[in-house]
Coordinates of C-alpha atoms in Angstrom, one line a residue:
Chain Z
M1272 CA 27.6 -55.9 -18.0
I1273 CA 29.1 -52.9 -19.6
R1274 CA 25.9 -51.2 -19.5
L1275 CA 25.4 -51.2 -15.4
Y1276 CA 27.9 -49.5 -15.2
W1277 CA 27.8 -46.5 -17.7
K1278 CA 24.0 -47.0 -15.9
R1279 CA 26.2 -46.2 -12.4
L1280 CA 28.8 -43.7 -13.6
K1281 CA 25.7 -41.8 -15.3
Q1282 CA 24.9 -41.0 -11.5
N1283 CA 28.0 -39.6 -10.5
R1284 CA 27.3 -35.6 -11.6
L1285 CA 31.1 -35.3 -11.2
A1286 CA 32.7 -38.0 -13.1
L1287 CA 30.5 -37.5 -15.8
A1288 CA 32.0 -33.8 -15.9
G1289 CA 35.3 -35.3 -15.8
L1290 CA 34.7 -37.2 -19.0
G1291 CA 33.2 -34.1 -20.9
V1292 CA 36.3 -32.0 -20.3
I1293 CA 38.5 -34.7 -21.2
G1294 CA 36.6 -35.3 -24.9
L1295 CA 36.5 -31.6 -25.1
L1296 CA 40.5 -31.2 -25.1
A1297 CA 40.2 -34.3 -27.4
L1298 CA 38.2 -32.3 -29.6
L1299 CA 40.9 -29.4 -28.9
A1300 CA 44.0 -31.4 -29.7
L1301 CA 42.6 -32.8 -32.9
M1302 CA 41.5 -30.1 -34.4
A1303 CA 43.8 -27.4 -33.3
P1304 CA 45.0 -26.8 -36.1
H1305 CA 41.6 -25.8 -37.4
L1306 CA 40.3 -23.7 -34.6
V1307 CA 43.5 -21.8 -33.3
P1308 CA 43.7 -18.0 -34.2
H1309 CA 47.2 -17.5 -35.0
D1310 CA 49.2 -19.7 -35.7
P1311 CA 51.2 -20.7 -32.2
I1312 CA 55.0 -20.5 -33.2
H1313 CA 54.4 -16.9 -35.1
Q1314 CA 56.7 -14.8 -33.3
D1315 CA 55.6 -10.6 -33.7
L1316 CA 57.6 -8.5 -31.9
L1317 CA 55.6 -5.7 -32.5
H1318 CA 53.0 -7.0 -30.2
R1319 CA 55.3 -8.3 -27.5
L1320 CA 53.6 -8.8 -23.7
E1321 CA 50.3 -7.4 -25.0
P1322 CA 47.2 -7.9 -22.7
P1323 CA 44.3 -9.6 -23.3
S1324 CA 42.6 -8.0 -25.7
R1325 CA 39.9 -8.7 -29.0
F1326 CA 42.5 -9.8 -30.8
H1327 CA 44.1 -12.2 -28.5
P1328 CA 41.7 -12.7 -26.5
I1329 CA 43.8 -14.1 -22.9
G1330 CA 47.4 -12.0 -24.7
T1331 CA 50.8 -12.1 -26.3
D1332 CA 53.8 -13.6 -24.5
D1333 CA 57.2 -12.3 -24.6
L1334 CA 57.7 -12.6 -28.3
G1335 CA 54.2 -12.1 -29.4
R1336 CA 53.3 -15.3 -30.1
D1337 CA 49.8 -15.2 -29.4
V1338 CA 48.7 -17.1 -25.6
L1339 CA 45.3 -18.3 -26.7
S1340 CA 47.0 -20.7 -29.4
R1341 CA 49.9 -21.8 -28.2
L1342 CA 47.7 -22.9 -25.2
V1343 CA 45.0 -25.4 -28.0
Y1344 CA 48.5 -26.7 -29.1
G1345 CA 49.8 -27.4 -25.1
T1346 CA 46.9 -30.0 -24.6
R1347 CA 48.3 -32.1 -27.8
I1348 CA 51.7 -32.3 -25.6
S1349 CA 50.1 -32.6 -22.8
L1350 CA 47.4 -35.2 -23.8
M1351 CA 50.0 -37.1 -25.8
V1352 CA 52.6 -37.6 -22.3
G1353 CA 49.9 -38.3 -20.1
F1354 CA 48.9 -41.9 -22.1
V1355 CA 52.1 -42.7 -23.0
A1356 CA 53.7 -42.3 -20.2
V1357 CA 50.2 -44.6 -18.7
G1358 CA 50.3 -46.8 -21.5
I1359 CA 54.1 -47.9 -21.0
S1360 CA 53.6 -47.8 -16.4
V1361 CA 50.5 -49.5 -16.8
V1362 CA 52.1 -52.2 -19.3
I1363 CA 55.2 -53.2 -17.7
G1364 CA 52.6 -52.2 -13.8
T1365 CA 50.9 -54.7 -15.0
L1366 CA 52.5 -57.6 -16.0
L1367 CA 55.2 -57.6 -13.1
G1368 CA 52.4 -57.8 -11.3
L1369 CA 50.5 -61.0 -12.5
V1370 CA 53.3 -62.3 -12.6
A1371 CA 54.7 -61.8 -9.3
G1372 CA 50.6 -62.9 -7.9
Y1373 CA 50.4 -65.6 -10.0
Y1374 CA 54.1 -66.9 -9.1
G1375 CA 54.5 -65.8 -6.0
K1376 CA 57.4 -67.4 -3.8
W1377 CA 60.9 -66.1 -4.3
V1378 CA 59.5 -64.6 -8.1
D1379 CA 57.2 -62.5 -5.6
A1380 CA 59.5 -62.2 -3.6
C1381 CA 62.2 -60.2 -5.4
L1382 CA 59.8 -58.0 -7.2
M1383 CA 58.3 -57.1 -4.3
R1384 CA 61.9 -55.7 -3.0
L1385 CA 62.7 -53.9 -6.2
V1386 CA 58.8 -52.4 -6.0
D1387 CA 60.3 -51.2 -2.4
T1388 CA 63.0 -49.8 -3.9
M1389 CA 61.8 -48.3 -6.3
L1390 CA 59.0 -47.2 -4.0
S1391 CA 61.4 -45.2 -1.7
V1392 CA 63.3 -42.7 -3.6
P1393 CA 61.0 -40.1 -4.2
T1394 CA 59.8 -40.4 -8.0
I1395 CA 60.5 -36.8 -9.1
F1396 CA 65.0 -37.4 -8.1
L1397 CA 64.6 -40.6 -9.8
I1398 CA 62.6 -38.1 -13.4
L1399 CA 65.4 -35.7 -12.9
A1400 CA 68.1 -37.9 -12.4
V1401 CA 67.5 -39.7 -15.4
I1402 CA 66.9 -36.7 -17.3
A1403 CA 70.1 -35.1 -16.1
F1404 CA 72.1 -37.6 -17.6
L1405 CA 70.2 -37.6 -21.4
E1406 CA 68.9 -35.1 -23.2
P1407 CA 65.8 -33.2 -21.7
N1408 CA 62.7 -33.7 -24.8
I1409 CA 59.2 -35.1 -25.2
Y1410 CA 60.1 -38.3 -25.8
N1411 CA 62.6 -38.9 -22.9
V1412 CA 60.0 -37.3 -20.8
M1413 CA 57.3 -39.6 -21.7
A1414 CA 59.5 -42.3 -21.2
V1415 CA 61.0 -41.7 -17.5
I1416 CA 57.2 -40.8 -16.5
G1417 CA 56.2 -44.4 -17.9
L1418 CA 59.5 -46.1 -16.8
T1419 CA 59.0 -45.1 -12.6
A1420 CA 55.4 -44.6 -12.4
W1421 CA 54.8 -48.3 -12.4
P1422 CA 55.4 -49.7 -9.2
G1423 CA 52.9 -48.5 -6.8
L1424 CA 50.5 -50.6 -10.2
T1425 CA 52.7 -54.2 -10.1
R1426 CA 51.7 -53.9 -6.1
L1427 CA 47.6 -53.4 -7.0
V1428 CA 47.7 -55.6 -9.5
R1429 CA 49.7 -58.4 -7.6
G1430 CA 47.6 -58.2 -4.6
E1431 CA 44.2 -58.7 -7.2
C1432 CA 46.1 -61.4 -7.8
L1433 CA 47.0 -63.7 -5.0
S1434 CA 43.2 -63.7 -4.1
V1435 CA 41.9 -64.6 -7.7
R1436 CA 44.9 -66.9 -8.4
E1437 CA 43.1 -69.1 -5.7
R1438 CA 39.6 -69.3 -6.8
D1439 CA 37.9 -72.6 -8.3
F1440 CA 38.6 -71.7 -12.4
V1441 CA 42.0 -70.5 -11.9
Q1442 CA 43.0 -73.6 -10.3
A1443 CA 40.5 -75.6 -12.8
A1444 CA 43.0 -73.5 -15.8
K1445 CA 45.8 -74.9 -14.1
I1446 CA 44.5 -78.8 -13.9
V1447 CA 44.2 -78.7 -17.6
G1448 CA 47.6 -78.5 -18.9
L1449 CA 47.1 -74.4 -20.0
S1450 CA 50.6 -72.6 -20.6
A1451 CA 51.0 -70.1 -17.8
P1452 CA 51.4 -66.8 -20.3
R1453 CA 47.5 -68.2 -21.0
I1454 CA 46.6 -68.5 -17.4
L1455 CA 47.3 -65.1 -16.8
G1456 CA 46.3 -63.1 -20.1
W1457 CA 42.7 -65.2 -20.0
H1458 CA 41.7 -66.1 -16.7
L1459 CA 43.9 -64.0 -14.3
L1460 CA 43.9 -60.3 -16.6
P1461 CA 40.1 -60.5 -16.9
N1462 CA 39.9 -60.4 -13.3
V1463 CA 41.9 -57.5 -12.4
I1464 CA 41.1 -55.5 -15.2
A1465 CA 39.0 -52.8 -12.9
P1466 CA 41.5 -51.7 -10.6
I1467 CA 43.9 -51.2 -13.2
L1468 CA 41.5 -49.0 -15.1
V1469 CA 40.8 -46.8 -12.3
S1470 CA 44.6 -46.4 -11.7
A1471 CA 45.7 -45.6 -15.1
T1472 CA 42.9 -43.0 -15.3
L1473 CA 44.0 -41.1 -12.5
G1474 CA 47.7 -41.6 -13.7
V1475 CA 47.2 -39.5 -16.7
G1476 CA 46.7 -36.4 -14.4
G1477 CA 49.7 -37.6 -12.7
A1478 CA 51.5 -37.4 -15.2
I1479 CA 50.7 -34.6 -16.7
L1480 CA 51.1 -32.9 -13.7
T1481 CA 54.3 -33.9 -13.9
E1482 CA 55.8 -33.5 -17.6
S1483 CA 54.2 -30.0 -16.7
A1484 CA 56.8 -29.3 -13.4
L1485 CA 59.5 -30.4 -15.3
S1486 CA 59.1 -28.7 -18.5
F1487 CA 58.4 -25.8 -16.2
L1488 CA 62.0 -26.7 -15.0
G1489 CA 63.6 -26.1 -18.4
L1490 CA 63.6 -30.5 -18.0
G1491 CA 60.8 -31.2 -20.1
V1492 CA 59.5 -29.8 -23.8
Q1493 CA 61.9 -27.3 -24.7
P1494 CA 60.2 -24.1 -27.0
P1495 CA 59.2 -23.3 -29.7
I1496 CA 57.1 -26.9 -29.0
P1497 CA 54.2 -25.2 -26.9
S1498 CA 54.2 -27.1 -23.8
W1499 CA 51.7 -25.4 -20.0
G1500 CA 54.9 -26.7 -18.1
N1501 CA 57.3 -24.2 -20.2
M1502 CA 54.5 -21.7 -20.7
L1503 CA 54.7 -21.1 -17.1
T1504 CA 58.1 -20.7 -17.0
L1505 CA 58.0 -17.4 -19.0
G1506 CA 55.2 -16.7 -16.6
R1507 CA 57.8 -16.7 -13.9
D1508 CA 60.1 -14.5 -16.3
Y1509 CA 57.4 -12.4 -16.7
L1510 CA 56.7 -12.2 -13.3
H1511 CA 55.7 -8.0 -13.0
L1512 CA 54.6 -7.9 -16.5
A1513 CA 52.4 -10.0 -17.5
W1514 CA 50.2 -11.9 -15.0
W1515 CA 47.9 -14.2 -18.4
L1516 CA 51.4 -15.9 -19.3
S1517 CA 51.8 -17.6 -15.1
L1518 CA 46.9 -17.8 -15.2
F1519 CA 45.9 -19.3 -18.0
P1520 CA 48.6 -22.1 -18.5
G1521 CA 48.2 -23.2 -15.0
L1522 CA 44.7 -23.1 -15.2
A1523 CA 44.1 -24.9 -18.3
I1524 CA 46.6 -28.3 -16.3
L1525 CA 44.3 -27.9 -13.2
I1526 CA 41.0 -27.9 -15.2
T1527 CA 42.9 -31.2 -17.3
V1528 CA 44.1 -33.2 -14.2
L1529 CA 41.1 -32.6 -11.8
A1530 CA 39.1 -34.5 -14.8
F1531 CA 40.7 -36.9 -14.9
N1532 CA 41.0 -37.4 -11.0
L1533 CA 37.1 -36.9 -11.1
L1534 CA 36.2 -39.4 -13.8
G1535 CA 39.1 -41.8 -12.2
E1536 CA 37.4 -41.8 -8.3
G1537 CA 34.1 -42.1 -10.5
L1538 CA 35.5 -45.4 -12.2
R1539 CA 36.5 -46.4 -8.5
D1540 CA 33.0 -45.8 -7.3
V1541 CA 31.4 -47.4 -9.8
L1542 CA 33.6 -49.8 -10.5
D1543 CA 34.3 -51.3 -6.9
P1544 CA 32.0 -50.5 -4.7
R1545 CA 34.0 -52.1 -1.5
A1546 CA 36.5 -49.2 -1.9
G1547 CA 33.7 -46.6 -2.6
T1548 CA 32.4 -44.4 0.4
Chain H
M835 CA 57.7 -56.2 19.5
T836 CA 61.0 -56.7 19.3
T837 CA 60.6 -60.0 16.5
Y838 CA 58.2 -57.3 14.6
L839 CA 61.0 -55.1 14.6
L840 CA 64.0 -57.4 13.8
R841 CA 61.6 -58.7 10.9
R842 CA 61.2 -55.2 9.8
L843 CA 64.8 -54.6 9.7
L844 CA 65.6 -57.2 7.9
Y845 CA 63.4 -56.6 5.5
L846 CA 65.1 -53.1 5.4
I847 CA 68.5 -54.9 3.8
P848 CA 67.4 -55.7 0.4
T849 CA 65.5 -52.6 0.1
L850 CA 68.8 -50.0 0.9
W851 CA 70.5 -52.9 -1.0
G852 CA 68.5 -51.8 -3.6
I853 CA 68.8 -47.7 -4.1
T854 CA 72.4 -48.5 -3.8
V855 CA 72.1 -51.1 -6.6
L856 CA 69.5 -48.3 -8.4
S857 CA 71.7 -45.4 -8.3
W858 CA 74.7 -46.7 -9.6
G859 CA 73.2 -47.8 -12.2
L860 CA 71.8 -44.0 -12.7
M861 CA 75.2 -43.1 -12.7
Q862 CA 76.1 -45.1 -16.0
L863 CA 73.4 -44.0 -17.5
A864 CA 75.6 -40.9 -18.0
P865 CA 76.8 -40.3 -21.7
G866 CA 80.8 -41.2 -21.0
G867 CA 80.7 -41.8 -17.7
P868 CA 81.8 -39.4 -14.5
L869 CA 85.0 -39.4 -16.4
D870 CA 83.9 -36.8 -19.4
Q871 CA 81.4 -35.0 -17.3
M872 CA 84.4 -34.3 -14.9
V873 CA 87.0 -33.3 -17.7
A874 CA 84.5 -31.4 -19.3
L875 CA 84.3 -29.0 -17.3
N876 CA 88.0 -29.0 -17.4
V877 CA 89.7 -27.3 -20.6
K878 CA 92.9 -28.0 -18.9
V879 CA 93.1 -31.8 -19.2
S880 CA 95.2 -33.1 -22.0
P881 CA 94.7 -36.6 -23.0
E882 CA 97.5 -38.0 -21.0
V883 CA 95.8 -37.0 -17.7
K884 CA 92.5 -38.2 -19.2
V885 CA 94.2 -41.8 -19.2
R886 CA 95.8 -41.2 -15.6
L887 CA 92.8 -40.5 -14.2
T888 CA 90.7 -42.9 -15.3
R889 CA 93.3 -45.2 -13.9
E890 CA 93.4 -43.6 -10.7
L891 CA 89.2 -43.5 -10.6
G892 CA 89.7 -47.4 -11.6
L893 CA 87.3 -47.0 -14.4
D894 CA 89.2 -49.1 -16.1
Q895 CA 88.0 -51.9 -13.9
P896 CA 85.3 -54.3 -14.8
W897 CA 81.7 -52.7 -13.7
Y898 CA 81.4 -55.0 -10.2
V899 CA 84.7 -54.2 -8.9
Q900 CA 83.8 -50.1 -9.4
Y901 CA 80.5 -50.8 -7.8
G902 CA 81.9 -52.4 -5.2
R903 CA 84.4 -49.8 -4.7
W904 CA 81.5 -47.6 -4.6
L905 CA 79.6 -49.1 -2.2
K906 CA 82.2 -49.1 0.1
R907 CA 82.9 -44.9 0.2
L908 CA 79.7 -45.1 0.3
S909 CA 79.1 -47.2 4.1
R910 CA 82.3 -44.7 4.6
L911 CA 79.7 -42.0 3.7
D912 CA 82.1 -40.5 0.8
F913 CA 79.9 -39.7 -1.5
G914 CA 82.7 -37.9 -3.2
Q915 CA 83.2 -34.4 -4.4
S916 CA 81.1 -31.4 -6.1
F917 CA 82.8 -30.6 -9.7
K918 CA 81.7 -27.2 -9.2
D919 CA 83.7 -26.2 -6.1
G920 CA 85.3 -29.1 -5.0
Q921 CA 83.3 -29.3 -1.9
P922 CA 82.3 -33.2 -0.5
V923 CA 79.2 -34.5 -1.2
L924 CA 77.7 -34.7 1.9
R925 CA 78.9 -31.4 3.4
K926 CA 77.3 -30.0 1.1
I927 CA 74.0 -31.6 1.4
A928 CA 73.9 -31.1 5.2
T929 CA 74.0 -27.8 5.2
R930 CA 71.3 -27.6 3.1
L931 CA 69.3 -30.2 4.7
P932 CA 68.1 -28.8 7.8
A933 CA 66.5 -25.8 6.2
T934 CA 65.0 -28.7 3.4
L935 CA 63.8 -30.7 7.1
L936 CA 62.4 -27.5 8.8
L937 CA 60.1 -26.5 5.5
N938 CA 58.6 -30.4 5.5
S939 CA 58.1 -30.7 8.8
L940 CA 56.1 -28.0 9.0
A941 CA 54.4 -28.8 6.5
I942 CA 53.4 -32.4 7.7
G943 CA 52.3 -30.4 10.7
V944 CA 50.1 -28.1 8.7
I945 CA 48.5 -30.8 7.2
L946 CA 47.9 -32.7 10.1
L947 CA 46.4 -29.9 12.2
V948 CA 44.4 -29.1 9.0
A949 CA 43.8 -32.8 6.9
V950 CA 42.4 -34.7 10.3
P951 CA 39.7 -31.7 11.5
L952 CA 38.6 -31.8 8.1
G953 CA 37.9 -35.3 7.4
V954 CA 36.4 -36.0 10.5
Y955 CA 34.1 -32.9 10.3
A956 CA 32.7 -34.0 6.8
A957 CA 32.7 -38.2 7.8
V958 CA 30.3 -37.1 10.4
R959 CA 28.2 -34.8 9.0
Q960 CA 28.6 -36.9 5.6
G961 CA 26.5 -35.9 2.7
G962 CA 25.7 -32.8 4.1
W963 CA 26.7 -29.7 2.6
F964 CA 29.9 -29.5 4.2
D965 CA 30.8 -32.9 3.1
R966 CA 30.4 -32.7 -0.2
L967 CA 32.7 -28.6 -0.2
T968 CA 35.6 -30.5 1.4
T969 CA 35.7 -33.6 -1.8
I970 CA 35.5 -31.3 -3.7
W971 CA 38.3 -28.4 -1.8
V972 CA 40.3 -31.9 -1.9
F973 CA 40.6 -32.5 -5.4
I974 CA 40.9 -29.2 -6.4
G975 CA 44.3 -29.2 -4.0
Y976 CA 45.2 -32.7 -5.7
S977 CA 44.8 -31.1 -9.5
T978 CA 46.7 -28.0 -8.5
P979 CA 50.5 -28.1 -9.9
A980 CA 52.5 -26.5 -6.5
F981 CA 55.0 -24.1 -8.9
W982 CA 51.3 -22.6 -10.2
L983 CA 49.8 -21.6 -7.0
A984 CA 53.4 -20.5 -6.2
L985 CA 53.7 -18.2 -8.8
L986 CA 49.6 -16.7 -8.1
L987 CA 50.6 -16.5 -4.7
M988 CA 53.8 -14.8 -5.8
I989 CA 51.7 -12.1 -7.9
L990 CA 49.3 -11.9 -5.8
L991 CA 50.7 -11.3 -2.1
G992 CA 54.0 -11.0 -3.2
L993 CA 53.6 -8.2 -5.6
K994 CA 50.8 -6.4 -6.1
L995 CA 50.1 -7.0 -2.2
G996 CA 53.7 -6.7 -0.8
W997 CA 52.6 -8.4 1.6
L998 CA 55.2 -11.0 1.9
P999 CA 58.8 -12.0 0.6
I1000 CA 58.6 -13.8 -1.8
S1001 CA 62.3 -15.9 -2.4
R1002 CA 64.9 -17.4 0.0
L1003 CA 64.8 -18.3 3.5
T1004 CA 66.3 -14.7 5.1
S1005 CA 66.3 -11.0 4.1
L1006 CA 69.3 -9.7 3.7
G1007 CA 70.3 -7.8 7.1
F1008 CA 69.1 -10.9 8.4
P1009 CA 72.4 -11.5 11.0
G1010 CA 71.9 -7.5 12.5
F1011 CA 68.5 -8.5 13.3
P1012 CA 67.5 -8.7 17.2
W1013 CA 66.4 -12.9 17.8
W1014 CA 62.8 -12.0 17.5
G1015 CA 63.6 -10.0 14.5
K1016 CA 65.2 -13.1 13.2
A1017 CA 62.2 -15.3 14.3
W1018 CA 59.8 -13.0 12.9
D1019 CA 61.7 -12.6 9.4
L1020 CA 62.1 -16.3 9.5
L1021 CA 58.5 -17.0 9.7
R1022 CA 57.7 -14.5 6.8
H1023 CA 59.8 -16.4 4.6
L1024 CA 57.9 -19.6 5.0
V1025 CA 54.3 -19.3 4.8
L1026 CA 54.5 -19.0 1.2
P1027 CA 56.5 -22.0 0.8
V1028 CA 54.6 -23.7 3.5
F1029 CA 51.5 -23.0 2.1
V1030 CA 52.2 -24.2 -1.3
L1031 CA 53.0 -27.5 -0.3
A1032 CA 51.2 -28.4 2.8
F1033 CA 47.8 -26.8 0.1
T1034 CA 48.8 -29.6 -2.6
G1035 CA 49.5 -32.2 0.3
L1036 CA 46.8 -32.4 1.9
A1037 CA 44.1 -33.7 0.3
G1038 CA 45.6 -37.6 0.2
L1039 CA 45.2 -37.1 4.2
S1040 CA 42.3 -35.9 4.5
R1041 CA 40.4 -37.9 2.6
Y1042 CA 41.7 -41.0 3.8
T1043 CA 41.0 -39.0 7.5
R1044 CA 37.7 -39.2 6.4
A1045 CA 37.7 -42.0 4.7
S1046 CA 38.5 -44.1 8.2
M1047 CA 36.3 -42.3 10.5
L1048 CA 33.5 -43.3 8.4
E1049 CA 34.9 -46.6 8.7
V1050 CA 35.1 -46.5 12.7
I1051 CA 32.0 -45.2 13.6
R1052 CA 29.9 -48.2 12.2
Q1053 CA 31.6 -50.0 14.6
D1054 CA 29.8 -52.1 17.7
Y1055 CA 32.0 -50.4 20.0
I1056 CA 31.1 -47.2 19.4
R1057 CA 27.4 -47.4 19.1
T1058 CA 27.9 -49.0 22.9
A1059 CA 29.8 -45.3 23.8
R1060 CA 26.5 -43.5 22.2
A1061 CA 24.1 -45.8 24.6
K1062 CA 26.2 -45.5 27.6
G1063 CA 25.2 -41.7 26.8
L1064 CA 27.9 -40.1 26.4
R1065 CA 28.0 -36.6 24.2
E1066 CA 28.5 -37.3 21.0
S1067 CA 31.6 -34.9 20.8
R1068 CA 33.4 -37.5 23.3
V1069 CA 32.4 -40.0 21.4
I1070 CA 33.5 -39.2 18.3
I1071 CA 37.6 -37.6 20.0
R1072 CA 37.5 -40.4 22.3
H1073 CA 36.0 -43.4 21.0
A1074 CA 36.1 -43.0 17.5
L1075 CA 39.3 -40.6 16.3
R1076 CA 41.5 -42.5 18.3
N1077 CA 40.6 -46.0 16.7
A1078 CA 40.9 -43.9 12.6
L1079 CA 44.0 -42.6 13.8
I1080 CA 45.6 -45.3 13.7
P1081 CA 45.9 -46.2 9.8
I1082 CA 46.3 -42.7 9.1
L1083 CA 50.4 -43.0 10.4
T1084 CA 51.1 -45.4 7.4
L1085 CA 49.8 -42.9 5.5
L1086 CA 51.9 -40.8 7.1
G1087 CA 55.1 -42.6 5.7
F1088 CA 54.1 -42.2 2.2
I1089 CA 53.6 -38.1 2.3
V1090 CA 57.5 -38.1 3.4
P1091 CA 58.2 -39.0 -0.1
D1092 CA 55.9 -36.8 -1.7
L1093 CA 56.6 -34.0 0.5
I1094 CA 60.7 -34.6 -0.5
G1095 CA 60.0 -34.9 -4.4
G1096 CA 57.7 -31.3 -4.0
S1097 CA 59.3 -29.6 -1.9
V1098 CA 62.4 -29.4 -5.1
I1099 CA 59.7 -27.6 -7.1
V1100 CA 58.7 -25.4 -4.6
E1101 CA 62.3 -24.9 -3.3
T1102 CA 63.6 -24.0 -6.5
I1103 CA 60.4 -21.2 -7.2
F1104 CA 61.1 -19.8 -3.8
A1105 CA 64.9 -19.8 -4.4
Y1106 CA 65.1 -22.0 -0.9
P1107 CA 68.4 -22.8 0.4
G1108 CA 67.1 -26.3 1.0
M1109 CA 68.9 -30.0 -0.3
G1110 CA 65.9 -29.8 -3.2
R1111 CA 67.0 -26.0 -4.8
L1112 CA 70.6 -27.8 -4.6
S1113 CA 69.6 -31.1 -6.5
Y1114 CA 67.9 -28.5 -9.2
E1115 CA 71.0 -26.5 -9.3
A1116 CA 73.0 -29.9 -9.2
I1117 CA 71.5 -31.4 -12.0
M1118 CA 71.5 -28.0 -13.8
T1119 CA 75.3 -28.0 -14.1
R1120 CA 75.7 -31.8 -14.0
D1121 CA 77.1 -32.4 -10.9
Y1122 CA 76.8 -35.9 -10.9
F1123 CA 78.0 -36.7 -7.7
V1124 CA 75.7 -34.6 -5.9
V1125 CA 73.0 -35.6 -8.1
M1126 CA 73.5 -39.2 -7.1
G1127 CA 74.4 -37.9 -3.3
V1128 CA 70.9 -36.5 -3.3
V1129 CA 69.2 -39.2 -4.6
V1130 CA 70.4 -42.1 -2.4
I1131 CA 70.6 -39.7 0.4
S1132 CA 67.0 -38.8 -0.1
A1133 CA 65.8 -42.5 -1.1
F1134 CA 67.5 -43.4 2.9
L1135 CA 65.6 -40.1 4.6
T1136 CA 62.2 -41.7 2.8
V1137 CA 62.9 -45.4 4.0
L1138 CA 63.7 -44.2 7.4
G1139 CA 60.0 -41.9 7.3
N1140 CA 58.4 -45.4 6.3
L1141 CA 59.8 -47.6 9.4
L1142 CA 59.0 -44.9 11.8
A1143 CA 55.3 -44.9 10.5
D1144 CA 55.3 -48.7 10.5
L1145 CA 56.7 -48.8 13.7
S1146 CA 54.7 -46.1 15.4
Y1147 CA 51.7 -48.9 13.7
A1148 CA 52.7 -51.0 15.3
Y1149 CA 52.9 -49.8 18.3
A1150 CA 49.5 -48.1 18.4
D1151 CA 47.5 -52.1 17.4
P1152 CA 49.0 -54.8 19.1
R1153 CA 46.7 -56.8 16.0
I1154 CA 49.5 -56.0 13.1
R1155 CA 52.8 -57.4 15.6
Y1156 CA 51.3 -61.0 15.6
R1157 CA 50.3 -60.9 12.0

């Protein structure tokens, strides 16, 4: 089964490219200390705002820190935020979706109204409001992105669950007297895993975008920890003087998010041929 | 249609109520509650005054009494006052809302004008070079951080080439301009923010249009239209597009919250005087009631947008009403 999917995925060149880029980024993140030419938070005030050169391939920032090294370290932050936030939202979204889809009736009605409510507040306002009242740091950012991203997934899982619930093997499991958690975990979950995987992959890209936007606004990862978003804040401050501070971190975000989106769409085509057009 | 409308309105009640609970719950997250936030901005408040204020604001009451009072004030559209300048929150938002609506409706207009033809053409020439090119382009648009695109455009078009202003909605001498000068000035200021919002919001709609068109093109009535010997352009526009557009109406409902959310970042970066920038300023100064007011109002706007999308969907497609 998995081999079949892999074979199909291999034919999708864009998705494969996405997967390759993600692998490369993961490697960068893991090996960061061995790869970077300079210490990412070492300040060198004699070499402030230097344009790209042989010594600093993509220049230095306002405190003389090497932008390339900071960029590589930023990979760690972005990937971590992406994966942790999506992890949180997948757990909540899947759980609530399974419960709503399986039990139906008033449980479903209540949960779906909750989803409607969450979806009608623009997520960014929800996140900003929470961050405003808490302290902006990387842990809060991960938690808040995760805690606001689940409603879409809940709706998706519930929908899938509703149709699977009526199939014979679920009815059989009920008649045999299996407990609800067991039916949910062993019989329903494996049948809804494909759309979850797709939406999680796309979700990582979304979470990375949100984190960078928050950090850019000064409400996310705080300096001196390098994140692509807060590096771009400097780009705005030195708009006239140092274009390289704006160009490269944004390019890194674009490439990373693009990779996750391409892989996600590719997975959708592979796992769910109906949706592919 | 009336029964559908009534049922749809009935569904709104729990959602609207949920929004109030959510917003109120958020407010309770603030360390020390609203009073500490208020007092923190004013050093002259003595402990005795604080006790009196607590009683007057009803903060010594149990939570359900507090929530009830808040709800009552909300029903009169009383969102409290800004800590910063004592102005009613509603008035502050009302002065900023038109600019945001202008920005967002222009962005939606641009998105529709570009995304629908793109999607249609890509579907008609499925698998061709145009289709492949737009697919890649759409992915890039979808993955681009809006604030980064804004920065690059500011550097290139604003600073290096000097073609467009990079901040605010009007120039300094605006009040003295003749009307055409005013219109031209507004337009020049709107180009960059609208472009950024539209570019990043376009992807979803054009992909959806393409998928919807592909679905419709396979239908029997399209074959019939072709068999009748109609011109291809007429088949595509009159017969296929009209049907393909119907499901797209619901997608518009989903775009609204994204755009409102996106305008926070775009407005902030372009110093655009809208609701998004107001909320950013309020968050930075912890101007509590303003933040909550923006959350509630933007949520209500979203609900309204979804409602309109659903109703026009039901109007355009009778099958929906009888489901």
